[in-house]
C-alpha atoms as one frame of an Amber mdcrd trajectory, in Angstrom:
protein
 -14.584  -2.154 -12.927 -12.889  -0.878 -16.105 -12.455   2.561 -14.713  -8.798
   1.529 -14.544  -8.452   0.563 -17.768  -9.884   3.914 -19.047  -7.766   5.982
 -16.674  -4.219   4.613 -18.416  -6.189   5.430 -21.860  -7.320   8.255 -21.448
  -3.775   9.634 -20.821  -2.928   7.993 -23.928  -5.261   9.356 -26.238  -5.620
  12.945 -24.547  -1.609  13.087 -23.908   0.166  16.049 -25.597   3.838  16.643
 -26.262   4.393  19.375 -24.644   3.544  19.234 -21.288   0.840  21.526 -19.882
   1.911  24.606 -16.958   1.344  23.317 -13.072  -1.810  25.048 -11.750   1.386
  25.478  -9.106   2.575  29.777  -8.517   5.471  30.379  -9.793   7.855  33.162
 -10.646  10.404  33.084 -13.660  13.429  30.499 -12.964  12.298  30.097  -9.508
  14.245  26.478 -10.433  17.024  28.416  -8.835  15.137  28.169  -5.860  16.059
  31.875  -5.233  12.197  32.955  -5.854   9.184  32.124  -3.900   7.513  28.832
  -4.764   4.993  26.706  -3.784   5.423  23.020  -3.807   2.153  21.505  -3.583
   2.425  17.205  -2.379  -0.035  14.993  -3.813  -0.395  11.849  -1.257  -3.441
   9.649  -0.363  -3.725   7.354   2.992  -1.198   8.537   5.890   2.161   8.601
   4.993   3.572   9.745   7.858   4.070  13.434   7.130   3.218  16.193   9.139
   3.040  20.296   8.874   5.638  20.620  11.220   8.390  18.112   9.101   6.949
  20.164   6.454   7.780  23.080   7.958  11.506  21.915   8.789  11.694  22.547
   4.874  10.421  26.071   4.117  12.465  26.623   7.757  15.626  24.702   5.584
  14.740  26.624   1.750  13.719  30.045   1.953  10.944  30.850  -0.215  10.181
  27.586  -0.659   6.223  27.107   0.566   4.911  23.137   0.796   1.178  22.689
   0.752  -0.091  19.288   1.080  -2.689  17.673  -1.199  -3.758  14.721   0.217
  -6.241  12.378  -0.974  -8.876  10.180   0.914  -7.827   6.403  -0.432  -5.436
   5.513  -3.310  -7.812   5.130  -5.276  -9.367   8.477  -5.686  -5.241   9.904
  -5.527  -4.846   7.224  -9.409  -7.684   9.009 -10.735  -7.150  13.094 -10.099
  -3.434  12.109 -11.329  -4.713   9.847 -14.119  -6.746  13.327 -15.386  -4.022
  15.317 -14.732  -1.387  13.210 -16.540  -3.819  12.997 -19.506  -4.907  17.177
 -19.410  -1.517  18.540 -19.335  -1.697  20.436 -16.244  -2.502  20.519 -12.596
  -0.392  17.240 -11.182   0.803  18.552  -8.088   4.274  19.410  -8.331   5.474
  15.498  -6.394   2.962  12.905  -6.812   2.722   9.829  -3.967   1.985   6.733
  -6.994   1.014   3.282  -4.951   3.680   0.630  -6.188  -0.036  -1.506  -7.850
  -0.542   1.421 -10.396   3.289   2.424 -11.031   3.163   0.005 -13.347   0.957
   0.980 -15.693   2.116   4.750 -15.219   5.431   3.530 -16.431   4.265   3.737
 -19.427   4.113   6.952 -19.991   8.706   7.910 -19.216   8.417  11.262 -20.652
   4.882  12.106 -18.208   7.992  11.949 -15.328  11.479  13.397 -14.491  14.751
  11.535 -14.397  15.355  11.237 -10.553  18.794   8.896 -11.351  21.351  10.729
  -8.776  24.702   8.418  -7.981  24.961  10.939  -4.849  21.705   8.464  -3.993
  22.569   5.525  -4.760  23.006   2.222  -2.626  19.970   4.646  -1.121  17.254
   1.632  -0.889  16.369  -1.755  -0.955  17.813  -3.369  -4.314  14.181  -4.271
  -5.177  12.324  -1.218  -4.324  14.275   0.588  -6.826  13.786  -1.297  -9.501
  10.153  -1.631  -9.618  10.783   2.222 -10.320  13.719   1.975 -13.145  11.916
   2.389 -16.488  14.525  -0.888 -19.631  16.082   2.059 -20.341  17.446   3.026
 -17.056  15.428   6.189 -15.812  14.425   6.140 -12.271  10.804   7.489 -11.985
  10.735   7.397  -8.660  11.892   7.734  -5.079  10.454   5.113  -2.853   8.667
   5.708   0.660   7.625   3.006   2.519   7.078  -1.001   2.278   4.980  -3.371
   3.117   5.818  -5.640   5.245   3.135  -7.757   7.241   2.269  -9.238  10.797
  -1.022 -10.619  12.398  -2.699  -6.978  14.310  -5.015  -8.798  15.883  -7.028
  -8.063  18.969  -6.351  -9.355  21.920  -9.556  -8.467  24.654 -11.208  -9.776
  22.155  -9.102 -13.630  22.097  -8.980 -13.646  25.686 -12.355 -13.057  26.210
 -12.879 -16.342  23.219 -10.684 -18.537  26.013  -8.278 -17.908  23.182  -3.972
 -17.527  23.223  -4.369 -13.258  23.236  -0.169 -12.141  23.833   1.397 -11.569
  20.623   3.783 -14.351  21.619   0.988 -17.187  22.499  -0.509 -15.723  18.965
   2.281 -16.291  16.425   2.889 -20.236  18.380  -0.606 -20.211  17.984  -0.448
 -19.934  14.368   2.187 -22.078  13.403   5.101 -19.538  13.445   8.513 -19.744
  11.316   6.001 -23.051   9.282   2.519 -20.965  10.037  -0.134 -21.583   6.750
  -3.314 -19.793   5.729  -4.791 -22.405   7.223  -3.161 -22.402  10.411  -5.024
 -19.086  10.153  -8.324 -19.791   9.333  -8.151 -22.904  11.731  -7.644 -19.968
  14.028 -10.419 -18.268  12.426 -12.671 -20.817  12.437 -11.964 -21.992  16.575
 -12.941 -17.901  17.067 -16.111 -18.009  15.525 -17.462 -20.579  16.545 -17.340
 -19.947  19.913 -18.389 -16.098  19.689 -20.575 -16.035  16.753 -18.565 -12.625
  16.005 -16.817 -12.471  12.476 -12.075 -13.203  12.806 -11.135 -11.094  10.075
 -12.447  -8.575   8.318 -12.597  -8.246   4.299 -12.606 -11.135   1.679 -10.687
  -7.985  -0.148  -7.723  -7.902   2.519  -6.770 -11.511   3.008  -6.410 -12.456
  -0.807  -4.248  -9.305  -1.117  -2.021 -10.853   1.858  -1.543 -14.336   0.300
  -1.787 -12.836  -3.936   1.530 -10.623  -2.986   3.152 -13.589  -2.359   2.942
 -14.784  -5.479   4.834 -13.701  -7.958   4.110 -14.191 -10.840  -0.260 -13.896
 -10.568  -1.309 -11.960 -13.124   1.498 -11.755 -16.155   4.342 -13.447 -17.370
   7.670 -11.342 -17.381   7.008 -10.704 -20.930   3.618  -9.544 -20.531   1.498
 -12.579 -21.495  -1.750 -12.057 -18.746  -1.904 -15.196 -17.286  -4.592 -14.096
 -14.621  -7.472 -16.367 -16.008  -5.546 -19.455 -16.057  -3.395 -19.612 -13.415
  -4.392 -22.473 -10.716  -3.359 -20.761  -8.118  -5.710 -17.181  -8.254  -8.334
 -19.783  -8.207  -6.406 -21.638  -5.915  -6.675 -18.297  -3.586 -10.306 -17.715
  -5.259 -11.411 -20.971  -3.469  -9.921 -20.519  -0.535 -11.495 -16.772   0.251
 -14.539 -17.311  -0.396 -14.957 -20.801   1.235 -13.306 -19.108   4.360 -14.975
 -15.840   3.843 -19.500 -16.851   3.452 -18.874 -20.448   3.605 -16.920 -21.110
   7.004 -19.164 -17.205   7.157 -14.728 -15.110   9.058 -15.568 -12.522   7.910
 -16.979  -8.826   8.997 -17.925  -9.120   5.347 -16.995  -5.435   4.838 -15.905
  -3.218   1.763 -12.006  -2.576   2.883 -12.332   1.548   3.316 -15.888   1.847
   3.164 -17.783   3.784   6.073 -18.770   0.741   8.034 -15.617  -0.425   7.421
 -13.646   2.198   9.278 -17.428   2.723  11.287 -15.863  -1.706  12.852 -13.125
  -0.543  14.233 -15.370   1.132  17.482 -17.583  -1.984  17.385 -14.976  -4.326
  18.682 -16.167  -5.431  14.730 -13.688  -8.308  14.069 -10.728  -9.453  16.286
  -7.470 -10.163  14.012  -6.332  -7.972  10.371  -3.769  -8.155   8.477  -1.729
  -5.889   9.515   1.842  -3.705   7.076   3.942  -1.656   8.556   1.022   1.525
   6.684  -2.209  -0.129   7.999  -0.985   0.596  11.945  -1.849   4.255  11.122
  -5.194   3.662   9.524  -5.781   1.440  12.640  -5.069   3.666  15.245  -6.335
   6.361  13.607 -10.395   4.467  12.906  -9.756   3.019  16.925  -9.699   6.114
  19.186 -10.435   4.798  22.492 -10.010   1.595  22.071  -7.536  -0.225  23.922
  -6.795  -4.761  22.867  -4.884  -3.481  19.704  -1.639  -5.916  19.808   0.886
  -6.528  16.884   1.801 -11.019  16.279   5.770 -11.651  14.230   3.453 -13.937
  12.275   2.493 -14.422   8.665   0.347 -16.713   7.049   2.917 -18.368   3.958
   5.947 -17.156   4.670   6.853 -13.391   4.119   4.386 -10.417   2.518   4.679
  -6.874   1.578   1.692  -5.347   0.642   2.082  -1.511  -0.130   4.285   0.850
  -0.933   4.849   3.513  -2.625   6.981   5.877  -3.860   7.983   9.967  -4.853
   7.334  10.882  -8.751   7.817  13.544 -10.246   5.532  15.150 -13.368   7.426
  17.162 -16.228   4.852  19.231 -16.906   5.251  21.525 -14.060   7.049  24.342
 -13.322   9.423  23.602 -11.035  11.099  20.155 -11.501  14.654  21.420 -10.096
  12.657  22.632  -6.612  10.037  19.127  -6.978  13.412  16.975  -6.970  15.727
  17.960  -3.748  12.148  18.185  -1.932  11.532  14.415  -3.033  14.709  13.717
  -2.556  14.769  15.581   0.770  11.391  13.642   1.414  12.491   9.654   1.201
  15.804  10.957   2.799  16.435   8.103   5.577  15.537  10.534   8.510  12.406
  12.156   6.951  11.147   7.806   6.783  12.511   7.009  10.399  10.164  10.184
  10.927   6.833   8.771   9.174   7.054   5.273  10.601   7.088   7.307  13.705
   4.260   9.678  12.544   1.768   6.388  11.257   4.192   3.425  11.127   5.032
   3.647   7.097   8.111   1.034   7.270  11.194   2.292   5.105  12.871   1.479
   2.907  16.018   2.990   2.735  18.668   0.669   3.846  20.238   3.536   6.340
  16.883   3.740   8.111  16.394   0.046   8.281  18.999  -0.972   9.768  19.118
   2.337  12.606  19.149   1.165  16.361  15.631   4.557  15.833  13.649   1.926
  14.200  15.233  -1.668  15.411  14.165  -0.420  18.961  11.168   1.562  18.321
   8.230   0.305  19.818   3.950   1.299  19.158   2.112   2.507  23.013  -1.205
   2.103  20.951  -0.416  -1.532  20.703  -0.011  -2.402  23.538   3.653  -0.944
  23.266   4.335  -3.821  20.571   8.466  -3.846  19.711   7.029  -2.885  16.026
  10.215  -1.425  14.473  11.531  -5.319  15.151   8.805  -6.466  14.544   8.153
  -5.830  10.569  12.480  -5.934  10.433  11.613  -9.433  10.619   9.047  -9.644
   8.831  10.774  -8.203   5.537  12.862 -10.771   5.716  12.620 -13.054   3.443
  10.235 -10.775   0.945  10.004 -11.075  -2.798   8.337  -8.799  -4.862   5.626
 -10.040  -7.161   6.254  -9.059 -11.466   3.350  -6.332 -11.666   2.905  -5.370
 -14.701   1.031  -3.153 -16.960  -2.473  -4.764 -16.600  -1.583  -5.678 -12.197
  -4.150  -3.056 -11.457  -6.852  -3.851 -13.478  -6.981  -7.061 -13.373  -6.579
  -7.097  -9.796  -9.774  -4.581  -9.694 -11.976  -6.508 -11.503 -11.011  -9.213
  -8.661 -11.617  -7.315  -5.993 -14.746  -6.900  -7.731 -15.508 -10.302  -7.471
 -14.495 -10.123  -3.753 -17.076  -7.481  -2.884 -19.814  -9.068  -4.506 -19.467
 -12.314  -3.115 -18.269 -11.277   0.548 -20.524  -8.008   1.032 -23.349  -8.404
  -1.322 -23.957 -12.214  -1.142 -23.161 -13.063  -4.811 -22.256 -16.052  -6.027
 -18.651 -17.564  -6.300 -18.992 -19.407  -9.068 -20.463 -17.082 -10.872 -18.158
 -13.882  -9.976 -14.948 -15.859 -10.448 -16.674 -16.666 -14.618 -17.607 -12.450
 -14.478 -13.337 -12.054 -13.153 -12.598 -14.361 -15.804 -14.713 -12.321 -18.761
 -12.824  -8.864 -18.064  -9.625 -10.360 -17.793 -10.099 -12.007 -20.832 -11.510
  -8.924 -22.140  -7.384  -6.950 -21.617  -6.443  -9.390 -24.278
């Protein structure tokens, strides 16, 4: 549970005043782009970048070779980066950072290059830029994707249960623009009562969708921790554990576990929350499976789950070349290609207004007009405040939910464990 907090503490205790050298091969003077260099890129999950894209960049920049170091999960990538920042060496030239653990690294701006560039002003949604900007105006990351949320569902499983099963029917059944979480859970109870099968994949996933709609869930804007006393947090925890365990709507799986991955091949559940980046994950895990679709609806209104940034650690030898590469990766053209490849929905203003995006369909999801659906779902997003303690608090909550949903623990006891963990933060 406290690996999250320990990782950041390690940075603070072990970091030295002068940065160490990257282990990336490099020649003297390579920042100018005149020598052969290898630029390493640290990513995780399915960000949508391909070898073909890297080859195109290499062709446009003779002498540059791209090496993608891809972690399986966001948590693995975070642990790797924390270790390398603490030791002063070994970080990739460009590191992808997820929004939930960016705030803790914002406490150490000296570890990263300032990416502010007047030529790129206006490229991203304002709230996306604000998430990566320090109080004194240093821009630590270029935005990649955002995570507007819709509902992904197995139309074949819903139809077999005699329930609404097209994207229009599911959206209407959940209440359309007025959809609530109560509507979602009520639909789930109908499905589970009719089939005896799970409605959604994991309590932790449902909680994440709900908590991301709370503007100040865990901390006030001044950093005051309120997670243990905020009634909205407790209400969401109670609603999720009731739906998951009491009503048995959950498949009782931990997201990203081997069992969770395998469940896509065994009709393991009928619906799941689907930020844009999750579409690639679902498709990747569901090879040979038909029936997936996307409904233009989300309980509680707009919601954003996830979204990442490209940063340039200052310890590298190729920081100028890395800045150029990070800017290229997050240009509208590359983000549209990443969206086409894996569904990672762009944060770039130009990309969001493009006919290429708005007219796009997703063949795997029954030819759903995914671009328009996710653009609709992005309307009205209010980015919740995430301070330096967000990751540690949310990790403690996810641990509690896993204990209840997956391992059969007592919900009241696990809430008390969460409260103790939060109080230990001070």
